Coordinates of C-alpha atoms and ligand atoms in Angstrom, one line a residue:
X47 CA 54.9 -38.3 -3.6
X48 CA 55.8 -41.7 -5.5
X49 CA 53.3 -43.6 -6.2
X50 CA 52.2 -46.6 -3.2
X51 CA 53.0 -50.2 -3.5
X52 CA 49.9 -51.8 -5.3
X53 CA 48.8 -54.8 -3.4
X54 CA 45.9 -57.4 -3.7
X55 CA 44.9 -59.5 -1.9
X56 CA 43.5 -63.1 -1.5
X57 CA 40.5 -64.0 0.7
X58 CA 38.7 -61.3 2.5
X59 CA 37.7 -63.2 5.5
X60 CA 38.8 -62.0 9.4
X61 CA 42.7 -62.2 8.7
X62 CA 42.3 -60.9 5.2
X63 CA 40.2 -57.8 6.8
X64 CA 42.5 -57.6 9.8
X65 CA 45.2 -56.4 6.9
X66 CA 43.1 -53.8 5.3
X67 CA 42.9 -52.7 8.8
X68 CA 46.4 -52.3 9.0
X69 CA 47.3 -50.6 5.5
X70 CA 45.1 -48.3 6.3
X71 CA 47.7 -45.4 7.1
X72 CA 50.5 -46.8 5.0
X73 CA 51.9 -43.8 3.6
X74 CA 53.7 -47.1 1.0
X75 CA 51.8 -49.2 1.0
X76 CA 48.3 -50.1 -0.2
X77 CA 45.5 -52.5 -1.2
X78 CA 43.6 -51.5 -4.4
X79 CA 41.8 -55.9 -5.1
X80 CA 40.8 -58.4 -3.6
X81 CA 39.6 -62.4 -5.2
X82 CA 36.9 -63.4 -2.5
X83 CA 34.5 -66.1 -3.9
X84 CA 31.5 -65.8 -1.2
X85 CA 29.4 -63.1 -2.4
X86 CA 28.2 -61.1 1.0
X87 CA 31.5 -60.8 1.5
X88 CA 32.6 -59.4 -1.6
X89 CA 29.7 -56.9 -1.7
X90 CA 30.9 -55.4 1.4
X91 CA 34.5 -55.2 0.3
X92 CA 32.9 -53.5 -3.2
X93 CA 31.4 -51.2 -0.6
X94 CA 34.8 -50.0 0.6
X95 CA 36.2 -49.1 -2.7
X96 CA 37.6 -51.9 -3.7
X97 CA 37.9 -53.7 -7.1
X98 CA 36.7 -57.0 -5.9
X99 CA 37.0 -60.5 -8.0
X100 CA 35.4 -64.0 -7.0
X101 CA 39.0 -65.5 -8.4
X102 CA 42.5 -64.8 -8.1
X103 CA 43.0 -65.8 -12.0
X104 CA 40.6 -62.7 -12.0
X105 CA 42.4 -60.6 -9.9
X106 CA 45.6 -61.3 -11.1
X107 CA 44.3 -60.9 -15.3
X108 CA 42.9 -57.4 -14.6
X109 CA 46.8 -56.8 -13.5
X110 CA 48.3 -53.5 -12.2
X111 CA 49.2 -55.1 -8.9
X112 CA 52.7 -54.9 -7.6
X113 CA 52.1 -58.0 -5.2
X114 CA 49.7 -60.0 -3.4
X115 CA 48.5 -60.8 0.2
X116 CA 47.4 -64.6 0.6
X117 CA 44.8 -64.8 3.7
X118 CA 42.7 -67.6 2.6
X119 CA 42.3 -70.9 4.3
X120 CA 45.7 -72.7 5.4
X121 CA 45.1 -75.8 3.0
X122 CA 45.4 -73.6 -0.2
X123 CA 48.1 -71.6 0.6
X124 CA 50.5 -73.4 -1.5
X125 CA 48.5 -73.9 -4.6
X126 CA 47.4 -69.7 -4.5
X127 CA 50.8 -68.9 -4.5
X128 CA 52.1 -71.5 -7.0
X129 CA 49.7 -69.2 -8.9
X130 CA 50.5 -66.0 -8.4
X131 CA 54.5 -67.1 -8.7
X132 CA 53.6 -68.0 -11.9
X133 CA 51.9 -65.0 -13.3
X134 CA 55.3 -63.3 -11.8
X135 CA 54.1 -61.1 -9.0
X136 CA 55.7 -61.2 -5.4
X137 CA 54.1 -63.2 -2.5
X138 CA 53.3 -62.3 1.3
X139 CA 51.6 -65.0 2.4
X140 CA 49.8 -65.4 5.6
X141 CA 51.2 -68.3 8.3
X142 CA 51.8 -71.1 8.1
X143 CA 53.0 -71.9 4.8
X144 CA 50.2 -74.6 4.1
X145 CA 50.5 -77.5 5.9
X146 CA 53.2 -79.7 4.2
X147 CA 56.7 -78.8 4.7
X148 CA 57.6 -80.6 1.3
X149 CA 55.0 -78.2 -0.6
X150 CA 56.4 -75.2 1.0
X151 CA 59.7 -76.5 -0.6
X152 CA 59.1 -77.0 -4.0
X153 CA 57.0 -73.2 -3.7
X154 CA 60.3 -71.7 -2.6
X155 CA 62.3 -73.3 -5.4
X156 CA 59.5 -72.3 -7.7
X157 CA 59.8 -68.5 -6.4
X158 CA 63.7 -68.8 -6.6
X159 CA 63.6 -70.0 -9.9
X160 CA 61.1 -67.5 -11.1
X161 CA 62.8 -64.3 -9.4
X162 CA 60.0 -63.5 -7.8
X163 CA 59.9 -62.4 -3.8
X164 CA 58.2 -64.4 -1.6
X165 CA 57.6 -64.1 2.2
X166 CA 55.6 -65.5 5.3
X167 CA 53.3 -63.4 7.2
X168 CA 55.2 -63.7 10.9
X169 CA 54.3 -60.7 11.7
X170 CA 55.8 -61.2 15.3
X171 CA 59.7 -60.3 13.5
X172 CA 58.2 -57.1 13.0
X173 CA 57.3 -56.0 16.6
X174 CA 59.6 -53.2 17.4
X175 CA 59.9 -54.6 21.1
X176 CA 60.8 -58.3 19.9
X177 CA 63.5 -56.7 17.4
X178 CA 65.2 -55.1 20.1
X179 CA 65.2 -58.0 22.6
X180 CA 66.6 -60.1 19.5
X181 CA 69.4 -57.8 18.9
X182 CA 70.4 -57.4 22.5
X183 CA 70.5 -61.4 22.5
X184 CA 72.7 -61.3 19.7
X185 CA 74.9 -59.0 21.8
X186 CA 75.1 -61.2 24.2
X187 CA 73.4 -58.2 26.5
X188 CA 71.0 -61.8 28.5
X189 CA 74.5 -63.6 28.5
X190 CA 73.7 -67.1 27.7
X191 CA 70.2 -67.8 27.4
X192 CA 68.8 -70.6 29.8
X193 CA 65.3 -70.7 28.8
X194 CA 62.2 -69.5 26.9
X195 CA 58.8 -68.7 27.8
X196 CA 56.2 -67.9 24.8
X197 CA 52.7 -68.1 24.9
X198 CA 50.1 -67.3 22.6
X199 CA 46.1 -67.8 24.3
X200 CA 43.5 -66.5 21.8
X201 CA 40.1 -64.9 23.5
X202 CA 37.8 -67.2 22.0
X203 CA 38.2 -70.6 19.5
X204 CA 37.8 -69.9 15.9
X205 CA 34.6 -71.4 13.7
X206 CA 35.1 -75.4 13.3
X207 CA 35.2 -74.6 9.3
X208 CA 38.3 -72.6 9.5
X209 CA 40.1 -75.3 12.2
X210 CA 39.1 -78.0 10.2
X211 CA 41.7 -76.4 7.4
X212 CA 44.0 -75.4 9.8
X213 CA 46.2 -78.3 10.5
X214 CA 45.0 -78.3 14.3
X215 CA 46.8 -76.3 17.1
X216 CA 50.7 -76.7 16.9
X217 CA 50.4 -76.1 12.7
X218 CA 47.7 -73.4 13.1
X219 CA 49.1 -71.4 16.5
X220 CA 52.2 -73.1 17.5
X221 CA 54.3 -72.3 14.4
X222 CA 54.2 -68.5 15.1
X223 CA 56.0 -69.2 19.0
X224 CA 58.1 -71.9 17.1
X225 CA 59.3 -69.4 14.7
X226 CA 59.4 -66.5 17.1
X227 CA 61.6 -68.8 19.6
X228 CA 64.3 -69.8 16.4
X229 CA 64.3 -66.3 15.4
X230 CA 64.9 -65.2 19.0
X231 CA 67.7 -67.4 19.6
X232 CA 69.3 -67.8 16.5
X233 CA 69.6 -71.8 17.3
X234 CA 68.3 -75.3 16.0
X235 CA 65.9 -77.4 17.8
X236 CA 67.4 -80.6 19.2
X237 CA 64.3 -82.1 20.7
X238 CA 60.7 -81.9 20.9
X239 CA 57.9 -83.1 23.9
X240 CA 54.6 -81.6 23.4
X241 CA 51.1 -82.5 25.5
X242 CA 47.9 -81.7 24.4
X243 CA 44.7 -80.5 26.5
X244 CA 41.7 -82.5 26.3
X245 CA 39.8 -82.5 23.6
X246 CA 37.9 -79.4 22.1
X247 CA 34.4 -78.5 23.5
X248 CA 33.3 -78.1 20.0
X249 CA 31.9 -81.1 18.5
X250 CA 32.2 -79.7 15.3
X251 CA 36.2 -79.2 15.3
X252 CA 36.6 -82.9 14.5
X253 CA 39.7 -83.9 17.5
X254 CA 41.2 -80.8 17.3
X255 CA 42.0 -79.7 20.8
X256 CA 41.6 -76.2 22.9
X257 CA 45.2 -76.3 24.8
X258 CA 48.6 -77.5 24.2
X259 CA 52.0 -77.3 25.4
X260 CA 55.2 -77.8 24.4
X261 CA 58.8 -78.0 26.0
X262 CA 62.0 -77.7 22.8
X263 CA 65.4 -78.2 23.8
X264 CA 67.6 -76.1 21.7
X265 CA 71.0 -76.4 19.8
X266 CA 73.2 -74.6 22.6
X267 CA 71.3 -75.8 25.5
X268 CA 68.6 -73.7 26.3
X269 CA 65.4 -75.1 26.6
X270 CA 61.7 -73.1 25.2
X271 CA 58.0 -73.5 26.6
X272 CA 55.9 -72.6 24.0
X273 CA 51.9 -72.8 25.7
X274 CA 49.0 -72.4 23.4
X275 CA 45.4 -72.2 24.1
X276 CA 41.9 -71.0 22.5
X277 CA 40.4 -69.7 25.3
X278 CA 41.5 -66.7 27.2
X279 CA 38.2 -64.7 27.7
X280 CA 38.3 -60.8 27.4
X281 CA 41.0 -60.7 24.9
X282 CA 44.0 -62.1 23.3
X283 CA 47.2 -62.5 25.4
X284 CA 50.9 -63.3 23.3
X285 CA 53.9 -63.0 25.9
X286 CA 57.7 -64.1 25.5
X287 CA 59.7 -64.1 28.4
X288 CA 63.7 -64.7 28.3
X289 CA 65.9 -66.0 30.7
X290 CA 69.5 -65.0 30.6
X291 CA 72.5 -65.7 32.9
X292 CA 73.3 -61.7 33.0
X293 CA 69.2 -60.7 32.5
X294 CA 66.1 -61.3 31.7
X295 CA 63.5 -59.8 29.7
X296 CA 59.3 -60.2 29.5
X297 CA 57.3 -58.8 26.8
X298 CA 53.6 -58.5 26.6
X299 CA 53.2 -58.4 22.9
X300 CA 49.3 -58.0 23.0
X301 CA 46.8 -58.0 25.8
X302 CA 43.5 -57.0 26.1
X303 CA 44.4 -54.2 27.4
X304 CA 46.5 -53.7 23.8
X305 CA 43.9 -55.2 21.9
X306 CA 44.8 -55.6 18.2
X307 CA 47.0 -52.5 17.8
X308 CA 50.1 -54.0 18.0
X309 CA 49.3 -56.3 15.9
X310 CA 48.3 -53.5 13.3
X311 CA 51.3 -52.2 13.6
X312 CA 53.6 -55.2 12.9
X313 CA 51.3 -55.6 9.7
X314 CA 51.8 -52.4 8.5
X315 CA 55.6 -52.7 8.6
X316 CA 55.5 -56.4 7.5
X317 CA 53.7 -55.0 4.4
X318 CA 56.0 -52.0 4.1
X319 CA 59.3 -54.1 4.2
X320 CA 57.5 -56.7 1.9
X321 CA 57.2 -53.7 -0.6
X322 CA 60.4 -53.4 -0.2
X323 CA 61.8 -57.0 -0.7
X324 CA 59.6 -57.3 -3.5
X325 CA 61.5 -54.3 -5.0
X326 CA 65.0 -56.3 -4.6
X327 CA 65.9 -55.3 -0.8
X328 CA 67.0 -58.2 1.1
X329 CA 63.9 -60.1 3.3
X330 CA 63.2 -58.9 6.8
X331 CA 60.7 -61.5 7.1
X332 CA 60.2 -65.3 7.0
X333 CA 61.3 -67.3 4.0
X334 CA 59.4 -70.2 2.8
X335 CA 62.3 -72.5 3.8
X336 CA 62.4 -71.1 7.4
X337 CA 58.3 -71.3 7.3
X338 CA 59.1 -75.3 5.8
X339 CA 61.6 -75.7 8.9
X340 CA 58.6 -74.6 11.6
X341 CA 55.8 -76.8 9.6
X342 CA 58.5 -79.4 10.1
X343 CA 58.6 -78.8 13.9
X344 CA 55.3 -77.9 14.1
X345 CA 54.0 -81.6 12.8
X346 CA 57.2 -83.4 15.3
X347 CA 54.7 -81.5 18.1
X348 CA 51.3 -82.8 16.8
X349 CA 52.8 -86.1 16.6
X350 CA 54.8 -85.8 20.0
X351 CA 51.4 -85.0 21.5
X352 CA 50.1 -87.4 19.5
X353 CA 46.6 -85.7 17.7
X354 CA 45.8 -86.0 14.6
X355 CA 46.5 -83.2 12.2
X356 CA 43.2 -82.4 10.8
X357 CA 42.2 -83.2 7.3
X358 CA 42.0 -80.2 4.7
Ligands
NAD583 N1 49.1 -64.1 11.2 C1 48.1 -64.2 12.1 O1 48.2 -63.9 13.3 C2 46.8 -64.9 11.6 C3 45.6 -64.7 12.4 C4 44.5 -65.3 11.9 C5 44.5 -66.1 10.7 N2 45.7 -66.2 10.0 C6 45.8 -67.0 8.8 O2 45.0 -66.4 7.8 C7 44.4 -67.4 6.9 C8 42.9 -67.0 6.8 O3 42.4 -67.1 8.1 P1 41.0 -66.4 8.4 O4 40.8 -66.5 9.9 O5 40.9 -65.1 7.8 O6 39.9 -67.4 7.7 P2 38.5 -67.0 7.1 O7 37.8 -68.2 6.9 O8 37.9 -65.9 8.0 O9 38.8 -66.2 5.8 C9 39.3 -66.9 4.6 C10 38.7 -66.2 3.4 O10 39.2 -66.7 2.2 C11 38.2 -66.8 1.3 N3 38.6 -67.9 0.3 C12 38.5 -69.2 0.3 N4 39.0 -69.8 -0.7 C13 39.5 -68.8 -1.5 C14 40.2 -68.7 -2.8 N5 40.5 -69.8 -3.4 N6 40.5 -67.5 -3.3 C15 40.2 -66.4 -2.6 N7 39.6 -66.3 -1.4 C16 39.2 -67.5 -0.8 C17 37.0 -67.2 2.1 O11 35.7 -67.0 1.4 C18 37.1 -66.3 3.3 O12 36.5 -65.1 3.2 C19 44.7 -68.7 7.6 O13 45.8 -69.3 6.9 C20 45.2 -68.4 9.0 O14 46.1 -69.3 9.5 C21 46.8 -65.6 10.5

C-alpha cells in the first residue's frame, strides 16, 4: 500500500476536530500534526497520537507534511496561509476565505505564483447527491431553472468569541449557500436583496444577528433564496431545493435525523481529492478566486441588509 497523504492541520478547535473525525477511515488520506496554541486543547490532541505544536512556524519546521488543513478563526485565515504558501506546502483551507475579498486575491496570486495548490473547504461540492443534481442541470435534465431554494439553520448559535471573528452571518453561513447556488447553476449574480432577523439574543455577539434571508437574481433569470438561521433546536438542517421547467429536485443534505455523517463524508472526499490536487490533478473544489467572488457577494448581502460586519 503507498504511503497516505501526510496532512497537518491548523487549529484544533470544533471544525478542526470535526476533520479528524472525518479522516478517520481515509484509506489516503491522513492527519499526523496539528499547531493549537491553547494548551487543554493541545493535551488532548497529544492524547490521540498526535504530534501537536502551539505554532504553525512549529508545525511546519518539524516538516514531513504533504499539506495542511486551516480551521482556525476566520480573521486569520489569510495570513496562516500566506504562511504555509510560503514554506511551499499546499493549502485546504476552511470557509470562507477570511473576510476580505481583496486578501483572498493577492493569497491566490501568491499560491499561483509559488506553484503551490490551494483550495476552500466547501465541502458541500463534495456531496455525492449535490454532484449529481449539478450534472443533471448541466444536462439540461430540470430544463431551464426558475428558482432556488437553499437553507442552511444550525441547532444552536456558536460562542460570541468565535462570531465575533466570523464576519457575522452572510460572511460566516451565507457564503456556503452562495457558493453552493453559483456552483449549482453555473451563472453570475445580477442582483442582491437581503433582510436580516432581529438582533441576536446574545449580548455578547456584538450586532450580529440570529436569522437572515436573502433573495439573488441570477445571470439567465432564475432567481435563489438562500435563508440562514442559528437556531433550529434538535439538530442541524441544510436543504436545496430546484425548480426547473421540466423538474424539480429537493435534497436534504443533513438533518437531525442525518446528524453530521454527511457531512463526514463530504470531508473525507474533500480531503481525498485535495490530496489529489495538491499532487497536480486539476481542483474539484473551490478556488480562492471563486471563494473571493462569494466574500464579494457575501459583504453586497450584509450591506443590503444593512449590519455591520463584525470586527476581527
Ligand atoms: N465548513 C464548515 O461547515 C465549517 C463549520 C464550522 C466552522 N468552520 C470554519 O472553521 C473555522 C474554525 O471554526 P471553529 O468553529 O473550529 O472555531 P473554534 O474557535 O472552535 O476553533 C478554532 C481553533 O483555532 C485555534 N487557533 C487560534 N489561533 C490559531 C493559530 N494562529 N494557529 C493555530 N491554531 C489557532 C484556537 O485555539 C481554536 O482551538 C472558522 O473559519 C469557521 O468558519 C467551517
Amino acid at each position: 500500500m503507498s504511503p497516505r497523504f501526510r496532512l497537518g492541520l491548523i487549529g484544533g478547535g470544533r471544525m478542526g476536530r470535526t476533520h479528524l473525525r472525518a479522516l478517520t477511515d481515509s484509506a489516503l488520506v491522513e492527519c499526523v500534526a496539528v499547531a493549537e496554541p491553547f494548551e487543554s486543547s493541545a493535551r488532548e490532541l497529544r492524547s490521540m497520537g498526535l504530534a501537536v505544536f502551539p505554532t504553525v512556524e512549529e508545525m511546519l519546521a518539524a516538516g514531513g507534511l504533504d499539506g495542511v488543513i486551516i480551521a482556525a478563526p476566520t480573521d486569520q485565515h489569510v495570513e496562516l496561509a500566506t504562511k504555509v504558501i510560503e514554506a511551499g506546502v499546499s493549502v485546504l483551507c476552511e470557509k470562507p476565505f477570511g473576510i476580505s475579498a481583496e486578501d483572498a486575491r493577492k493569497a491566490a496570486a501568491l499560491a499561483a505564483e509559488r506553484g503551490v495548490a490551494l483550495q476552500i473547504a466547501y465541502w458541500r461540492r463534495f456531496i455525492p447527491e449535490l454532484v449529481a443534481l449539478r450534472r443533471e442541470i448541466a444536462a439540461g435534465k430540470l430544463g431551464n431553472i426558475q428558482h432556488v431554494v437553499c437553507s442552511q439553520w444550525d441547532e444552536a448559535p456558536p460562542a460570541a468569541s468565535f462570531r465575533n471573528h466570523s464576519g457575522g452571518i452572510y460572511i460566516d453561513m451565507g457564503v456556503h449557500e452562495i457558493n453552493q447556488v453559483l456552483w449549482l447553476l453555473d451563472q453570475d449574480v445580477s442582483d442582491v436583496t437581503a433582510v436580516a432577523g432581529p438582533a441576536t439574543e446574545d449580548p455578547d455577539a456584538a450586532n450580529d444577528v440570529d436569522s437572515a434571508q436573502a433573495l439573488i437574481s441570477l445571470s439567465e433569470g432564475a432567481t435563489a433564496i438562500v435563508s440562514l438561521g442559528r437556531f433550529y433546536p434538535g439538530g442541524d438542517v441544510v436543504t436545496a431545493e430546484v425548480f426547473g421547467s421540466m423538474g424539480h429536485s429537493r435534497i436534504e443534505v443533513v438533518s437531525p435525523e442525518s446528524g453530521e455523517a454527511p457531512q463526514l463524508e463530504a470531508l473525507r472526499l474533500q480531503a481525498e481529492s485535495f490530496a489529489r490536487h495538491a499532487a497536480g490533478a486539476p481542483s474539484e473544489g473551490t478556488t480562492a478566486l471563486e471563494a473571493a467572488e462569494v466574500l464579494e457577494i457575501a459583504q453586497r448581502l450584509t450591506d443590503s441588509a444593512r449590519i455591520a460586519v463584525l470586527a476581527g
